[in-house]
Amino acid sequence: MAADGGAATLSPAGISNSRLDENIENKVKESHRIDSLNLLIFLILLTMTVLTIWLFKHRRLRFVHETGLGILYGLIVGVIIRYTSTTEQKLWQNFTLPEESPFNFSHPPDNIHLEVSLFSDVANNTQLITQEYLYSFKGLVYNAESTEIEDKATFDPEIFFNVLLPPIIFHAGYSMKRRHFFRNFGAIVTFAFLGTAVSCMIVGGILYGFTRLMVTYSSLWKQWGLTNFGLTDCLFFGALISATDPVTILAIFHDLNVDVDLYALVFGESVLNDAVAIVLAGAVEKYSDVRATGISDAVDYKAVLESLGNFLGIFCGAFAIGSFMGCITALLTKYTQIRDYPLLETTLFFLMSYSTFLTAESLSLTGIVAVLFCGICQAHYTYNNLSQESKVRTKQLFELLNFLAENFVFIYIGVAIFTFNRHRWDPGFIFAALLAIIVGRGLNVYPLSFLLNLGRKNKIPMNFQHMMMFSGLRGAIAFALAIRNTLTPARELMFTTTLLIVILTVILCGGFTTQMLQWLRIRVGVEDESEAQNFQAVRSAINKQKRYQTMSDAQSNGASNQGGDTGDAIATASGQSNLNMTTSPTDAAPPPMRIQESEKAWLVMKWYKFDQKFMKPLLTHARPPLTETLPACCGRFAMFLTTEQQLAQAEPGRSDDSDEDMIIDENELTYGADNNSEILDGETGRKGTLEVGEGDLSATTTTPSTASSDDVQMLEV
């Protein structure tokens, strides 16, 4: 048995050449049949999940989300495969490496060339024929008598990283509601970067203490060879299990139209947190490689600095690649006429987006970070250059791919509980890990929220903090990181624990989301309308407010002057008045009103100005053109980069994906802590609250001291 030139030899009894070809052909056919059956099982599960989702949506049932359904269906099928599949023995043969081989237990060969000798009888002449077969390394053997369908149900981990994760992450960036994301950008970055690091350290520290006890007192750990389960292993597990994936909760948030700021915080943290967790796990592995060999767990500060530099280098490099590929795609769609062929345009968009992931991976960076920021750039720039047909196609394409990939992953998680043959079940470690992630999540959310509230005008209320604590589900990213390497007992223990944590958090936390929203009194029914609809609602509500105030003044004062200033609003016992009135489309325009400015991050606003003047005109057909923003000395260059479509636009237009979607400007309404948009009347100086309902508009005018924070829509179960 050898590799890379050497060969192991097997000399069977005499067998004809045709018989050998027939056996090989039968093996290929049987393998193809098992592969088809395996894929068919997963497709049936996906179909059942889709039909059950429809039934639940039709009946308005929210106690189980589609991801939870996928896991439950996977568990059922996993039991069936494990305990009902045939127990035929596979043909296998044991070989032992020769002593002079350069390979050993810690360094097994990647490939084995197996020579099979046979005697062929051709025209009564016996000839010795030798054929060579290639066998690839797959991992340790645990159950040589497992059925073939069980082995086929265990996919190559690279399928998750190279096929299933890219569309999930890209869709997160491409469909991001950038307006609310960037309004809470500081908080999101803090939770994603600092919070993930805190969670990693807390989880790793707690588990390190637990593993010291197990190494000392557990005979099972000694039997499993886990005596070298050290600090770096604990930190690696802390990094991978810190990747939150609240897809279940976010779907319920979307269905119920939960407060947009809460949605942005949970969604934004999960998107960046996944990328940070992947890079952080790589940094921990880098620390383990660089650190001096030995059994001591003493901290090597040189290795710490090198791994930190590796973290920053990989993250920044992947960010640059993702942004660069997004900008290249925008330039291609702007300066070519490919929009005249929507099918080619959509194909180019897809290929450029997916190649971003592979480019980063081939450069030893992280494709997850690259494809995330590529999705953000594609939505901000390229989307505006696409034809209308391609806009619809790309949105629907990646939404479909995200749905299929995400549900496939969760179905596989359920199946893998019973079909994966490298599990190491340790109830003590599982319980310690659950406790550690709860403590780590709490020390992540509450202290950081307190520090953020010291400098935020729009505070993060305590019920939001409780919901963020509850939203720390683990999902596809943690699972993919854990399954990528299960070659050592320590990694097998991590994988089994991660698998169980994902199942518990998705089913339990996802099932109790609506109850938590009710208990925490978090508002729902907050419509995220377009900017034009918002301004139309504001104008109509202001018209009604002015008309009602004028009528009330005339009735209370007996005045006949219809052109005077607006008087005070009719006061109720609580100092407020609520009114629902109809308004005709021919109402006169209201007097000038001043809308309260939104919060703006300094860095975001600086980027917005630069983006508005230079990046948008360069990468899209937006105005003002570069001929107006670049210096006069760059006139020819600016003219070369300006399209006729830009010059033909009389005024800077707002596209469906304009900058106002990404940055809140002076004229945009805010979503305050009481779910009401505040309007300052230029004449009376009073603060009014605008409430836009589903079927009507209501406007009230109150003094600041009497504004009620209870006038919100709560979830009733």
PDB file of N, CA, C and O in Angstrom, residues 277 289 322 404 431 438 473 495 573 583 593 611 617:
ATOM      1  N   ALA A 277     -17.266  35.497  12.441  1.00  0.00           N
ATOM      2  CA  ALA A 277     -17.044  34.198  13.085  1.00  0.00           C
ATOM      3  C   ALA A 277     -16.170  33.302  12.217  1.00  0.00           C
ATOM      4  O   ALA A 277     -15.287  32.591  12.735  1.00  0.00           O
ATOM      5  N   ASP A 289      -1.428  27.026  14.758  1.00  0.00           N
ATOM      6  CA  ASP A 289      -0.322  26.596  13.898  1.00  0.00           C
ATOM      7  C   ASP A 289       0.978  27.328  14.224  1.00  0.00           C
ATOM      8  O   ASP A 289       2.059  26.731  14.194  1.00  0.00           O
ATOM      9  N   GLY A 322     -14.640  41.558  -2.720  1.00  0.00           N
ATOM     10  CA  GLY A 322     -16.082  41.631  -2.917  1.00  0.00           C
ATOM     11  C   GLY A 322     -16.525  42.966  -3.481  1.00  0.00           C
ATOM     12  O   GLY A 322     -17.337  43.023  -4.418  1.00  0.00           O
ATOM     13  N   LEU A 404     -33.966  27.488  -1.138  1.00  0.00           N
ATOM     14  CA  LEU A 404     -33.642  26.079  -1.324  1.00  0.00           C
ATOM     15  C   LEU A 404     -32.401  25.673  -0.534  1.00  0.00           C
ATOM     16  O   LEU A 404     -32.390  24.624   0.132  1.00  0.00           O
ATOM     17  N   PHE A 431     -24.099  20.139  27.749  1.00  0.00           N
ATOM     18  CA  PHE A 431     -24.724  21.037  28.727  1.00  0.00           C
ATOM     19  C   PHE A 431     -23.827  22.235  29.016  1.00  0.00           C
ATOM     20  O   PHE A 431     -24.306  23.376  29.109  1.00  0.00           O
ATOM     21  N   ILE A 438     -25.208  30.772  26.414  1.00  0.00           N
ATOM     22  CA  ILE A 438     -26.192  31.660  27.054  1.00  0.00           C
ATOM     23  C   ILE A 438     -25.467  32.772  27.804  1.00  0.00           C
ATOM     24  O   ILE A 438     -25.809  33.959  27.684  1.00  0.00           O
ATOM     25  N   LEU A 473     -29.874  32.479  17.783  1.00  0.00           N
ATOM     26  CA  LEU A 473     -29.941  31.107  17.304  1.00  0.00           C
ATOM     27  C   LEU A 473     -28.652  30.742  16.574  1.00  0.00           C
ATOM     28  O   LEU A 473     -27.969  31.600  16.034  1.00  0.00           O
ATOM     29  N   PHE A 495     -18.525  18.888  16.560  1.00  0.00           N
ATOM     30  CA  PHE A 495     -19.567  18.767  15.544  1.00  0.00           C
ATOM     31  C   PHE A 495     -20.869  18.245  16.151  1.00  0.00           C
ATOM     32  O   PHE A 495     -21.946  18.784  15.878  1.00  0.00           O
ATOM     33  N   ALA A 573     -58.691  64.779  28.058  1.00  0.00           N
ATOM     34  CA  ALA A 573     -58.295  64.697  29.459  1.00  0.00           C
ATOM     35  C   ALA A 573     -56.838  64.329  29.590  1.00  0.00           C
ATOM     36  O   ALA A 573     -56.189  64.694  30.566  1.00  0.00           O
ATOM     37  N   THR A 583     -59.817  62.470   3.406  1.00  0.00           N
ATOM     38  CA  THR A 583     -59.280  63.651   2.743  1.00  0.00           C
ATOM     39  C   THR A 583     -59.430  63.486   1.248  1.00  0.00           C
ATOM     40  O   THR A 583     -59.060  62.448   0.700  1.00  0.00           O
ATOM     41  N   MET A 593     -43.767  72.754   6.643  1.00  0.00           N
ATOM     42  CA  MET A 593     -43.536  72.048   7.897  1.00  0.00           C
ATOM     43  C   MET A 593     -42.082  71.599   7.927  1.00  0.00           C
ATOM     44  O   MET A 593     -41.481  71.361   6.901  1.00  0.00           O
ATOM     45  N   ASP A 611     -19.876  59.237  -2.155  1.00  0.00           N
ATOM     46  CA  ASP A 611     -20.571  58.294  -3.024  1.00  0.00           C
ATOM     47  C   ASP A 611     -21.512  59.025  -3.977  1.00  0.00           C
ATOM     48  O   ASP A 611     -21.602  58.688  -5.160  1.00  0.00           O
ATOM     49  N   PRO A 617     -22.121  58.429  -9.863  1.00  0.00           N
ATOM     50  CA  PRO A 617     -22.023  58.855 -11.265  1.00  0.00           C
ATOM     51  C   PRO A 617     -21.067  57.995 -12.090  1.00  0.00           C
ATOM     52  O   PRO A 617     -21.258  57.845 -13.297  1.00  0.00           O
TER      53      PRO A 617
END
